[in-house]
mmCIF file of N, CA and C in Angstrom:
data_model
loop_
_atom_site.group_PDB
_atom_site.id
_atom_site.type_symbol
_atom_site.label_atom_id
_atom_site.label_comp_id
_atom_site.label_asym_id
_atom_site.label_seq_id
_atom_site.Cartn_x
_atom_site.Cartn_y
_atom_site.Cartn_z
ATOM 1 N N MET U 1 -15.904 0.086 -20.715
ATOM 2 C CA MET U 1 -15.128 0.122 -19.488
ATOM 3 C C MET U 1 -15.310 -1.147 -18.660
ATOM 4 N N ARG U 2 -16.494 -1.769 -18.757
ATOM 5 C CA ARG U 2 -16.720 -2.955 -17.949
ATOM 6 C C ARG U 2 -15.763 -4.081 -18.350
ATOM 7 N N SER U 3 -15.488 -4.218 -19.665
ATOM 8 C CA SER U 3 -14.562 -5.272 -20.088
ATOM 9 C C SER U 3 -13.149 -4.996 -19.585
ATOM 10 N N ILE U 4 -12.765 -3.706 -19.529
ATOM 11 C CA ILE U 4 -11.456 -3.357 -18.976
ATOM 12 C C ILE U 4 -11.417 -3.703 -17.495
ATOM 13 N N ALA U 5 -12.500 -3.412 -16.776
ATOM 14 C CA ALA U 5 -12.546 -3.721 -15.344
ATOM 15 C C ALA U 5 -12.437 -5.220 -15.113
ATOM 16 N N ARG U 6 -13.139 -6.016 -15.903
ATOM 17 C CA ARG U 6 -13.073 -7.469 -15.753
ATOM 18 C C ARG U 6 -11.666 -7.966 -16.074
ATOM 19 N N PHE U 7 -11.080 -7.430 -17.128
ATOM 20 C CA PHE U 7 -9.732 -7.790 -17.532
ATOM 21 C C PHE U 7 -8.747 -7.460 -16.417
ATOM 22 N N CYS U 8 -8.819 -6.226 -15.889
ATOM 23 C CA CYS U 8 -7.895 -5.798 -14.835
ATOM 24 C C CYS U 8 -8.110 -6.566 -13.539
ATOM 25 N N ALA U 9 -9.359 -6.916 -13.230
ATOM 26 C CA ALA U 9 -9.635 -7.694 -12.018
ATOM 27 C C ALA U 9 -8.951 -9.051 -12.102
ATOM 28 N N SER U 10 -8.963 -9.671 -13.266
ATOM 29 C CA SER U 10 -8.287 -10.962 -13.434
ATOM 30 C C SER U 10 -6.790 -10.814 -13.248
ATOM 31 N N CYS U 11 -6.221 -9.743 -13.810
ATOM 32 C CA CYS U 11 -4.783 -9.487 -13.646
ATOM 33 C C CYS U 11 -4.444 -9.228 -12.188
ATOM 34 N N LYS U 12 -5.305 -8.480 -11.507
ATOM 35 C CA LYS U 12 -5.043 -8.109 -10.122
ATOM 36 C C LYS U 12 -5.040 -9.325 -9.201
ATOM 37 N N GLN U 13 -5.898 -10.298 -9.487
ATOM 38 C CA GLN U 13 -5.958 -11.493 -8.644
ATOM 39 C C GLN U 13 -4.694 -12.323 -8.753
ATOM 40 N N ASP U 14 -4.095 -12.350 -9.937
ATOM 41 C CA ASP U 14 -2.875 -13.128 -10.130
ATOM 42 C C ASP U 14 -2.074 -12.527 -11.267
ATOM 43 N N ALA U 15 -1.124 -11.664 -10.938
ATOM 44 C CA ALA U 15 -0.336 -10.967 -11.952
ATOM 45 C C ALA U 15 0.633 -11.895 -12.682
ATOM 46 N N ARG U 16 0.766 -13.131 -12.217
ATOM 47 C CA ARG U 16 1.700 -14.066 -12.863
ATOM 48 C C ARG U 16 1.014 -14.977 -13.866
ATOM 49 N N LEU U 17 -0.259 -14.716 -14.132
ATOM 50 C CA LEU U 17 -0.949 -15.514 -15.140
ATOM 51 C C LEU U 17 -0.226 -15.375 -16.473
ATOM 52 N N THR U 18 -0.160 -16.474 -17.222
ATOM 53 C CA THR U 18 0.348 -16.365 -18.583
ATOM 54 C C THR U 18 -0.725 -15.690 -19.429
ATOM 55 N N THR U 19 -0.339 -15.197 -20.585
ATOM 56 C CA THR U 19 -1.318 -14.570 -21.478
ATOM 57 C C THR U 19 -2.392 -15.574 -21.857
ATOM 58 N N ALA U 20 -2.017 -16.827 -22.073
ATOM 59 C CA ALA U 20 -2.993 -17.865 -22.431
ATOM 60 C C ALA U 20 -3.986 -18.094 -21.287
ATOM 61 N N GLN U 21 -3.501 -18.143 -20.051
ATOM 62 C CA GLN U 21 -4.394 -18.335 -18.903
ATOM 63 C C GLN U 21 -5.337 -17.151 -18.734
ATOM 64 N N LEU U 22 -4.807 -15.942 -18.886
ATOM 65 C CA LEU U 22 -5.626 -14.751 -18.781
ATOM 66 C C LEU U 22 -6.674 -14.719 -19.889
ATOM 67 N N ALA U 23 -6.262 -15.051 -21.100
ATOM 68 C CA ALA U 23 -7.182 -15.072 -22.238
ATOM 69 C C ALA U 23 -8.323 -16.048 -21.984
ATOM 70 N N ASP U 24 -7.991 -17.217 -21.457
ATOM 71 C CA ASP U 24 -9.007 -18.219 -21.152
ATOM 72 C C ASP U 24 -9.988 -17.711 -20.099
ATOM 73 N N ARG U 25 -9.465 -17.029 -19.100
ATOM 74 C CA ARG U 25 -10.293 -16.514 -18.017
ATOM 75 C C ARG U 25 -11.306 -15.467 -18.482
ATOM 76 N N ILE U 26 -10.897 -14.631 -19.434
ATOM 77 C CA ILE U 26 -11.779 -13.534 -19.852
ATOM 78 C C ILE U 26 -12.463 -13.791 -21.191
ATOM 79 N N GLY U 27 -12.194 -14.949 -21.792
ATOM 80 C CA GLY U 27 -12.895 -15.315 -23.020
ATOM 81 C C GLY U 27 -12.345 -14.691 -24.291
ATOM 82 N N LEU U 28 -11.039 -14.503 -24.364
ATOM 83 C CA LEU U 28 -10.391 -14.011 -25.579
ATOM 84 C C LEU U 28 -9.369 -15.031 -26.035
ATOM 85 N N SER U 29 -8.942 -14.917 -27.267
ATOM 86 C CA SER U 29 -7.814 -15.739 -27.710
ATOM 87 C C SER U 29 -6.532 -15.037 -27.262
ATOM 88 N N SER U 30 -5.410 -15.732 -27.332
ATOM 89 C CA SER U 30 -4.152 -15.225 -26.772
ATOM 90 C C SER U 30 -3.669 -13.921 -27.408
ATOM 91 N N THR U 31 -3.704 -13.823 -28.728
ATOM 92 C CA THR U 31 -3.172 -12.621 -29.383
ATOM 93 C C THR U 31 -3.965 -11.366 -29.025
ATOM 94 N N PRO U 32 -5.296 -11.360 -29.128
ATOM 95 C CA PRO U 32 -6.036 -10.163 -28.706
ATOM 96 C C PRO U 32 -5.848 -9.852 -27.217
ATOM 97 N N CYS U 33 -5.713 -10.878 -26.411
ATOM 98 C CA CYS U 33 -5.486 -10.676 -24.980
ATOM 99 C C CYS U 33 -4.140 -9.990 -24.759
ATOM 100 N N TRP U 34 -3.099 -10.471 -25.427
ATOM 101 C CA TRP U 34 -1.775 -9.875 -25.303
ATOM 102 C C TRP U 34 -1.798 -8.426 -25.775
ATOM 103 N N ASN U 35 -2.481 -8.173 -26.910
ATOM 104 C CA ASN U 35 -2.600 -6.810 -27.436
ATOM 105 C C ASN U 35 -3.309 -5.896 -26.438
ATOM 106 N N ARG U 36 -4.380 -6.386 -25.838
ATOM 107 C CA ARG U 36 -5.125 -5.585 -24.864
ATOM 108 C C ARG U 36 -4.258 -5.299 -23.639
ATOM 109 N N LEU U 37 -3.543 -6.308 -23.172
ATOM 110 C CA LEU U 37 -2.669 -6.139 -22.017
ATOM 111 C C LEU U 37 -1.609 -5.068 -22.285
ATOM 112 N N LYS U 38 -0.972 -5.132 -23.432
ATOM 113 C CA LYS U 38 0.061 -4.150 -23.784
ATOM 114 C C LYS U 38 -0.546 -2.751 -23.928
ATOM 115 N N ARG U 39 -1.736 -2.662 -24.510
ATOM 116 C CA ARG U 39 -2.406 -1.371 -24.658
ATOM 117 C C ARG U 39 -2.744 -0.780 -23.283
ATOM 118 N N LEU U 40 -3.229 -1.611 -22.367
ATOM 119 C CA LEU U 40 -3.558 -1.133 -21.017
ATOM 120 C C LEU U 40 -2.304 -0.658 -20.281
ATOM 121 N N GLU U 41 -1.185 -1.351 -20.494
ATOM 122 C CA GLU U 41 0.076 -0.909 -19.889
ATOM 123 C C GLU U 41 0.512 0.428 -20.484
ATOM 124 N N THR U 42 0.464 0.537 -21.801
ATOM 125 C CA THR U 42 0.885 1.757 -22.496
ATOM 126 C C THR U 42 0.018 2.947 -22.123
ATOM 127 N N GLN U 43 -1.296 2.724 -21.981
ATOM 128 C CA GLN U 43 -2.220 3.811 -21.669
ATOM 129 C C GLN U 43 -2.261 4.147 -20.179
ATOM 130 N N GLY U 44 -1.503 3.407 -19.362
ATOM 131 C CA GLY U 44 -1.403 3.732 -17.944
ATOM 132 C C GLY U 44 -2.474 3.118 -17.065
ATOM 133 N N TYR U 45 -3.309 2.215 -17.602
ATOM 134 C CA TYR U 45 -4.301 1.542 -16.759
ATOM 135 C C TYR U 45 -3.629 0.559 -15.807
ATOM 136 N N ILE U 46 -2.516 -0.002 -16.254
ATOM 137 C CA ILE U 46 -1.736 -0.908 -15.413
ATOM 138 C C ILE U 46 -0.429 -0.195 -15.094
ATOM 139 N N ASP U 47 -0.244 0.131 -13.814
ATOM 140 C CA ASP U 47 0.949 0.859 -13.392
ATOM 141 C C ASP U 47 2.152 -0.045 -13.196
ATOM 142 N N GLY U 48 1.919 -1.295 -12.838
ATOM 143 C CA GLY U 48 3.030 -2.192 -12.580
ATOM 144 C C GLY U 48 2.531 -3.488 -11.972
ATOM 145 N N TYR U 49 3.463 -4.319 -11.579
ATOM 146 C CA TYR U 49 3.154 -5.615 -10.995
ATOM 147 C C TYR U 49 3.895 -5.721 -9.676
ATOM 148 N N VAL U 50 3.284 -6.350 -8.693
ATOM 149 C CA VAL U 50 3.886 -6.423 -7.369
ATOM 150 C C VAL U 50 3.900 -7.853 -6.851
ATOM 151 N N ALA U 51 4.702 -8.062 -5.836
ATOM 152 C CA ALA U 51 4.728 -9.325 -5.110
ATOM 153 C C ALA U 51 4.185 -9.078 -3.707
ATOM 154 N N LEU U 52 3.358 -9.979 -3.218
ATOM 155 C CA LEU U 52 2.858 -9.882 -1.849
ATOM 156 C C LEU U 52 3.774 -10.713 -0.960
ATOM 157 N N LEU U 53 4.280 -10.092 0.073
ATOM 158 C CA LEU U 53 5.214 -10.774 0.961
ATOM 159 C C LEU U 53 4.470 -11.444 2.110
ATOM 160 N N ASN U 54 4.984 -12.577 2.548
ATOM 161 C CA ASN U 54 4.413 -13.311 3.662
ATOM 162 C C ASN U 54 4.959 -12.715 4.956
ATOM 163 N N GLN U 55 4.102 -11.991 5.683
ATOM 164 C CA GLN U 55 4.555 -11.310 6.902
ATOM 165 C C GLN U 55 5.017 -12.295 7.969
ATOM 166 N N ASP U 56 4.423 -13.482 8.055
ATOM 167 C CA ASP U 56 4.861 -14.471 9.034
ATOM 168 C C ASP U 56 6.296 -14.911 8.753
ATOM 169 N N LYS U 57 6.612 -15.173 7.489
ATOM 170 C CA LYS U 57 7.968 -15.598 7.122
ATOM 171 C C LYS U 57 8.984 -14.494 7.392
ATOM 172 N N LEU U 58 8.538 -13.244 7.303
ATOM 173 C CA LEU U 58 9.410 -12.106 7.568
ATOM 174 C C LEU U 58 9.502 -11.793 9.062
ATOM 175 N N CYS U 59 8.819 -12.602 9.889
ATOM 176 C CA CYS U 59 8.755 -12.401 11.343
ATOM 177 C C CYS U 59 8.119 -11.060 11.693
ATOM 178 N N LEU U 60 7.151 -10.645 10.875
ATOM 179 C CA LEU U 60 6.381 -9.419 11.123
ATOM 180 C C LEU U 60 4.899 -9.750 10.988
ATOM 181 N N PRO U 61 4.373 -10.612 11.880
ATOM 182 C CA PRO U 61 3.014 -11.137 11.697
ATOM 183 C C PRO U 61 1.880 -10.173 12.042
ATOM 184 N N GLU U 62 2.185 -9.082 12.724
ATOM 185 C CA GLU U 62 1.125 -8.163 13.151
ATOM 186 C C GLU U 62 1.048 -6.961 12.229
ATOM 187 N N ALA U 63 -0.159 -6.632 11.806
ATOM 188 C CA ALA U 63 -0.395 -5.406 11.044
ATOM 189 C C ALA U 63 -1.139 -4.446 11.961
ATOM 190 N N VAL U 64 -0.612 -3.242 12.099
ATOM 191 C CA VAL U 64 -1.199 -2.247 12.995
ATOM 192 C C VAL U 64 -1.588 -1.025 12.166
ATOM 193 N N ILE U 65 -2.793 -0.529 12.408
ATOM 194 C CA ILE U 65 -3.269 0.687 11.764
ATOM 195 C C ILE U 65 -3.033 1.844 12.737
ATOM 196 N N ILE U 66 -2.344 2.868 12.265
ATOM 197 C CA ILE U 66 -2.009 4.012 13.119
ATOM 198 C C ILE U 66 -2.642 5.272 12.538
ATOM 199 N N GLU U 67 -3.339 6.011 13.387
ATOM 200 C CA GLU U 67 -3.912 7.289 12.997
ATOM 201 C C GLU U 67 -2.945 8.373 13.443
ATOM 202 N N VAL U 68 -2.496 9.189 12.513
ATOM 203 C CA VAL U 68 -1.464 10.184 12.793
ATOM 204 C C VAL U 68 -2.020 11.590 12.583
ATOM 205 N N THR U 69 -1.741 12.461 13.545
ATOM 206 C CA THR U 69 -2.071 13.871 13.432
ATOM 207 C C THR U 69 -0.764 14.645 13.363
ATOM 208 N N LEU U 70 -0.690 15.574 12.439
ATOM 209 C CA LEU U 70 0.502 16.408 12.290
ATOM 210 C C LEU U 70 0.293 17.735 13.003
ATOM 211 N N ASP U 71 1.393 18.375 13.394
ATOM 212 C CA ASP U 71 1.261 19.635 14.126
ATOM 213 C C ASP U 71 0.906 20.812 13.231
ATOM 214 N N ARG U 72 1.180 20.688 11.930
ATOM 215 C CA ARG U 72 0.803 21.721 10.960
ATOM 216 C C ARG U 72 0.251 21.036 9.718
ATOM 217 N N HIS U 73 -0.489 21.798 8.926
ATOM 218 C CA HIS U 73 -1.136 21.193 7.763
ATOM 219 C C HIS U 73 -0.758 21.877 6.459
ATOM 220 N N ASP U 74 0.391 22.523 6.432
ATOM 221 C CA ASP U 74 0.788 23.142 5.173
ATOM 222 C C ASP U 74 1.346 22.076 4.241
ATOM 223 N N GLU U 75 1.392 22.405 2.983
ATOM 224 C CA GLU U 75 1.787 21.445 1.940
ATOM 225 C C GLU U 75 3.171 20.864 2.190
ATOM 226 N N GLU U 76 4.100 21.678 2.645
ATOM 227 C CA GLU U 76 5.469 21.216 2.880
ATOM 228 C C GLU U 76 5.516 20.128 3.955
ATOM 229 N N VAL U 77 4.815 20.337 5.069
ATOM 230 C CA VAL U 77 4.806 19.359 6.166
ATOM 231 C C VAL U 77 4.147 18.064 5.712
ATOM 232 N N LEU U 78 3.008 18.170 5.043
ATOM 233 C CA LEU U 78 2.300 16.968 4.573
ATOM 234 C C LEU U 78 3.157 16.177 3.591
ATOM 235 N N GLU U 79 3.767 16.869 2.657
ATOM 236 C CA GLU U 79 4.597 16.209 1.641
ATOM 237 C C GLU U 79 5.832 15.559 2.273
ATOM 238 N N ARG U 80 6.503 16.283 3.172
ATOM 239 C CA ARG U 80 7.712 15.747 3.811
ATOM 240 C C ARG U 80 7.391 14.515 4.653
ATOM 241 N N PHE U 81 6.284 14.581 5.409
ATOM 242 C CA PHE U 81 5.895 13.445 6.234
ATOM 243 C C PHE U 81 5.636 12.224 5.356
ATOM 244 N N GLY U 82 4.856 12.403 4.301
ATOM 245 C CA GLY U 82 4.565 11.287 3.394
ATOM 246 C C GLY U 82 5.820 10.708 2.776
ATOM 247 N N GLN U 83 6.749 11.566 2.375
ATOM 248 C CA GLN U 83 7.998 11.097 1.777
ATOM 249 C C GLN U 83 8.845 10.322 2.785
ATOM 250 N N LEU U 84 8.928 10.819 4.025
ATOM 251 C CA LEU U 84 9.720 10.126 5.038
ATOM 252 C C LEU U 84 9.118 8.772 5.411
ATOM 253 N N LEU U 85 7.793 8.641 5.319
ATOM 254 C CA LEU U 85 7.164 7.341 5.581
ATOM 255 C C LEU U 85 7.648 6.277 4.596
ATOM 256 N N THR U 86 7.893 6.689 3.360
ATOM 257 C CA THR U 86 8.323 5.720 2.350
ATOM 258 C C THR U 86 9.689 5.126 2.663
ATOM 259 N N ASP U 87 10.461 5.788 3.515
ATOM 260 C CA ASP U 87 11.789 5.281 3.896
ATOM 261 C C ASP U 87 11.736 4.259 5.026
ATOM 262 N N LEU U 88 10.563 4.082 5.646
ATOM 263 C CA LEU U 88 10.446 3.155 6.778
ATOM 264 C C LEU U 88 9.986 1.792 6.282
ATOM 265 N N PRO U 89 10.819 0.761 6.449
ATOM 266 C CA PRO U 89 10.477 -0.550 5.901
ATOM 267 C C PRO U 89 9.235 -1.182 6.531
ATOM 268 N N GLU U 90 8.860 -0.780 7.716
ATOM 269 C CA GLU U 90 7.686 -1.339 8.387
ATOM 270 C C GLU U 90 6.378 -0.870 7.753
ATOM 271 N N VAL U 91 6.419 0.261 7.050
ATOM 272 C CA VAL U 91 5.201 0.843 6.486
ATOM 273 C C VAL U 91 4.736 0.032 5.277
ATOM 274 N N ILE U 92 3.510 -0.487 5.383
ATOM 275 C CA ILE U 92 2.899 -1.244 4.298
ATOM 276 C C ILE U 92 2.137 -0.303 3.378
ATOM 277 N N GLU U 93 1.317 0.559 3.973
ATOM 278 C CA GLU U 93 0.528 1.525 3.228
ATOM 279 C C GLU U 93 0.358 2.779 4.071
ATOM 280 N N ALA U 94 0.151 3.899 3.399
ATOM 281 C CA ALA U 94 -0.114 5.166 4.094
ATOM 282 C C ALA U 94 -1.058 5.990 3.238
ATOM 283 N N TYR U 95 -2.024 6.615 3.905
ATOM 284 C CA TYR U 95 -3.023 7.411 3.208
ATOM 285 C C TYR U 95 -3.130 8.787 3.840
ATOM 286 N N LEU U 96 -3.049 9.820 3.026
ATOM 287 C CA LEU U 96 -3.334 11.180 3.457
ATOM 288 C C LEU U 96 -4.853 11.291 3.498
ATOM 289 N N THR U 97 -5.417 11.726 4.638
ATOM 290 C CA THR U 97 -6.863 11.728 4.811
ATOM 291 C C THR U 97 -7.359 13.112 5.227
ATOM 292 N N THR U 98 -8.668 13.222 5.321
ATOM 293 C CA THR U 98 -9.291 14.413 5.876
ATOM 294 C C THR U 98 -10.029 13.989 7.134
ATOM 295 N N GLY U 99 -10.409 14.954 7.952
ATOM 296 C CA GLY U 99 -11.132 14.630 9.183
ATOM 297 C C GLY U 99 -10.240 14.791 10.394
ATOM 298 N N ASP U 100 -10.432 13.923 11.372
ATOM 299 C CA ASP U 100 -9.713 14.035 12.641
ATOM 300 C C ASP U 100 -8.222 13.718 12.530
ATOM 301 N N TYR U 101 -7.823 12.923 11.538
ATOM 302 C CA TYR U 101 -6.432 12.503 11.399
ATOM 303 C C TYR U 101 -5.900 12.929 10.045
ATOM 304 N N ASP U 102 -4.607 13.134 9.978
ATOM 305 C CA ASP U 102 -3.982 13.562 8.727
ATOM 306 C C ASP U 102 -3.518 12.389 7.881
ATOM 307 N N TYR U 103 -3.038 11.349 8.529
ATOM 308 C CA TYR U 103 -2.574 10.149 7.829
ATOM 309 C C TYR U 103 -3.108 8.908 8.538
ATOM 310 N N ILE U 104 -3.431 7.906 7.770
ATOM 311 C CA ILE U 104 -3.693 6.558 8.272
ATOM 312 C C ILE U 104 -2.535 5.717 7.747
ATOM 313 N N VAL U 105 -1.810 5.082 8.653
ATOM 314 C CA VAL U 105 -0.602 4.347 8.289
ATOM 315 C C VAL U 105 -0.739 2.903 8.759
ATOM 316 N N GLU U 106 -0.478 1.961 7.862
ATOM 317 C CA GLU U 106 -0.463 0.546 8.238
ATOM 318 C C GLU U 106 0.985 0.088 8.282
ATOM 319 N N VAL U 107 1.358 -0.522 9.404
ATOM 320 C CA VAL U 107 2.729 -1.010 9.568
ATOM 321 C C VAL U 107 2.719 -2.490 9.927
ATOM 322 N N ALA U 108 3.800 -3.174 9.566
ATOM 323 C CA ALA U 108 3.997 -4.577 9.923
ATOM 324 C C ALA U 108 5.060 -4.638 11.010
ATOM 325 N N VAL U 109 4.706 -5.267 12.126
ATOM 326 C CA VAL U 109 5.622 -5.389 13.254
ATOM 327 C C VAL U 109 5.563 -6.812 13.803
ATOM 328 N N GLU U 110 6.557 -7.164 14.620
ATOM 329 C CA GLU U 110 6.594 -8.531 15.153
ATOM 330 C C GLU U 110 5.735 -8.699 16.397
ATOM 331 N N SER U 111 5.412 -7.598 17.090
ATOM 332 C CA SER U 111 4.683 -7.723 18.349
ATOM 333 C C SER U 111 4.256 -6.336 18.829
ATOM 334 N N THR U 112 3.574 -6.305 19.963
ATOM 335 C CA THR U 112 3.223 -5.031 20.576
ATOM 336 C C THR U 112 4.487 -4.249 20.932
ATOM 337 N N ALA U 113 5.492 -4.939 21.419
ATOM 338 C CA ALA U 113 6.761 -4.275 21.735
ATOM 339 C C ALA U 113 7.389 -3.692 20.470
ATOM 340 N N GLY U 114 7.281 -4.402 19.360
ATOM 341 C CA GLY U 114 7.791 -3.900 18.085
ATOM 342 C C GLY U 114 7.037 -2.669 17.623
ATOM 343 N N TYR U 115 5.732 -2.649 17.854
ATOM 344 C CA TYR U 115 4.912 -1.481 17.530
ATOM 345 C C TYR U 115 5.359 -0.275 18.358
ATOM 346 N N GLU U 116 5.549 -0.481 19.650
ATOM 347 C CA GLU U 116 5.986 0.614 20.521
ATOM 348 C C GLU U 116 7.373 1.122 20.118
ATOM 349 N N ARG U 117 8.251 0.197 19.742
ATOM 350 C CA ARG U 117 9.599 0.567 19.295
ATOM 351 C C ARG U 117 9.505 1.392 17.997
ATOM 352 N N PHE U 118 8.630 0.957 17.079
ATOM 353 C CA PHE U 118 8.438 1.700 15.832
ATOM 354 C C PHE U 118 7.986 3.133 16.124
ATOM 355 N N LEU U 119 7.040 3.287 17.043
ATOM 356 C CA LEU U 119 6.555 4.628 17.396
ATOM 357 C C LEU U 119 7.688 5.486 17.951
ATOM 358 N N ARG U 120 8.375 4.973 18.988
ATOM 359 C CA ARG U 120 9.399 5.749 19.682
ATOM 360 C C ARG U 120 10.618 6.044 18.807
ATOM 361 N N GLU U 121 11.083 5.028 18.100
ATOM 362 C CA GLU U 121 12.348 5.163 17.391
ATOM 363 C C GLU U 121 12.215 5.698 15.965
ATOM 364 N N LYS U 122 11.010 5.637 15.405
ATOM 365 C CA LYS U 122 10.874 6.045 14.009
ATOM 366 C C LYS U 122 9.765 7.075 13.792
ATOM 367 N N LEU U 123 8.525 6.708 14.064
ATOM 368 C CA LEU U 123 7.414 7.589 13.716
ATOM 369 C C LEU U 123 7.463 8.916 14.461
ATOM 370 N N TYR U 124 7.662 8.872 15.769
ATOM 371 C CA TYR U 124 7.683 10.107 16.553
ATOM 372 C C TYR U 124 8.884 10.991 16.221
ATOM 373 N N ARG U 125 9.883 10.454 15.574
ATOM 374 C CA ARG U 125 11.066 11.239 15.207
ATOM 375 C C ARG U 125 10.896 11.968 13.874
ATOM 376 N N ILE U 126 9.816 11.679 13.163
ATOM 377 C CA ILE U 126 9.559 12.398 11.915
ATOM 378 C C ILE U 126 9.080 13.804 12.277
ATOM 379 N N PRO U 127 9.750 14.834 11.786
ATOM 380 C CA PRO U 127 9.348 16.213 12.101
ATOM 381 C C PRO U 127 7.895 16.467 11.700
ATOM 382 N N GLY U 128 7.172 17.122 12.592
ATOM 383 C CA GLY U 128 5.787 17.470 12.309
ATOM 384 C C GLY U 128 4.769 16.533 12.909
ATOM 385 N N THR U 129 5.208 15.370 13.419
ATOM 386 C CA THR U 129 4.273 14.418 14.019
ATOM 387 C C THR U 129 3.813 14.947 15.370
ATOM 388 N N ALA U 130 2.496 15.137 15.506
ATOM 389 C CA ALA U 130 1.955 15.631 16.773
ATOM 390 C C ALA U 130 1.478 14.469 17.637
ATOM 391 N N THR U 131 0.610 13.630 17.094
ATOM 392 C CA THR U 131 0.109 12.477 17.845
ATOM 393 C C THR U 131 -0.033 11.284 16.914
ATOM 394 N N ALA U 132 0.007 10.110 17.504
ATOM 395 C CA ALA U 132 -0.210 8.875 16.762
ATOM 396 C C ALA U 132 -0.837 7.867 17.704
ATOM 397 N N GLY U 133 -1.868 7.214 17.244
ATOM 398 C CA GLY U 133 -2.523 6.220 18.082
ATOM 399 C C GLY U 133 -2.956 5.025 17.272
ATOM 400 N N ARG U 134 -2.965 3.895 17.919
ATOM 401 C CA ARG U 134 -3.359 2.656 17.263
ATOM 402 C C ARG U 134 -4.875 2.616 17.206
ATOM 403 N N ARG U 135 -5.385 2.385 16.024
ATOM 404 C CA ARG U 135 -6.827 2.323 15.826
ATOM 405 C C ARG U 135 -7.333 0.915 16.009
ATOM 406 N N SER U 136 -6.662 -0.014 15.362
ATOM 407 C CA SER U 136 -7.051 -1.411 15.480
ATOM 408 C C SER U 136 -5.854 -2.270 15.144
ATOM 409 N N ARG U 137 -5.957 -3.505 15.510
ATOM 410 C CA ARG U 137 -4.876 -4.432 15.241
ATOM 411 C C ARG U 137 -5.475 -5.672 14.612
ATOM 412 N N CYS U 138 -4.849 -6.165 13.585
ATOM 413 C CA CYS U 138 -5.405 -7.349 12.919
ATOM 414 C C CYS U 138 -4.270 -8.274 12.496
ATOM 415 N N ALA U 139 -4.628 -9.511 12.277
ATOM 416 C CA ALA U 139 -3.635 -10.481 11.809
ATOM 417 C C ALA U 139 -3.322 -10.185 10.365
ATOM 418 N N ALA U 140 -2.101 -10.480 9.964
ATOM 419 C CA ALA U 140 -1.666 -10.213 8.594
ATOM 420 C C ALA U 140 -2.379 -11.081 7.607
#
């Protein structure tokens, strides 16, 4: 498993590496590296490849972490809330949690005013949302 972890860590750092570059990084020749990569994809160790967007270029330089409490905790409410979050383009990541909050949501906004607009016009309009508060704010 450790060799798989090292292999996947290299892929995760730069998913655009060529097979030759990846092979060089992990100490394999190109053909075994390509075979391992395809096997990891087939076996579900690699779910896909993504692009990281530059939030400054998108004019959304602020990342805000929001702690959300729902008014009910049944499966239907939790599932619907999570699904509706996926429709909001500002949402970077969302986690269903345990403890004081039901969801931790990270959003990209242009400013404090943009954060407030996101709350009023989008998040608070999702059925089941009881409270939402900003936990911390960090640069993108």
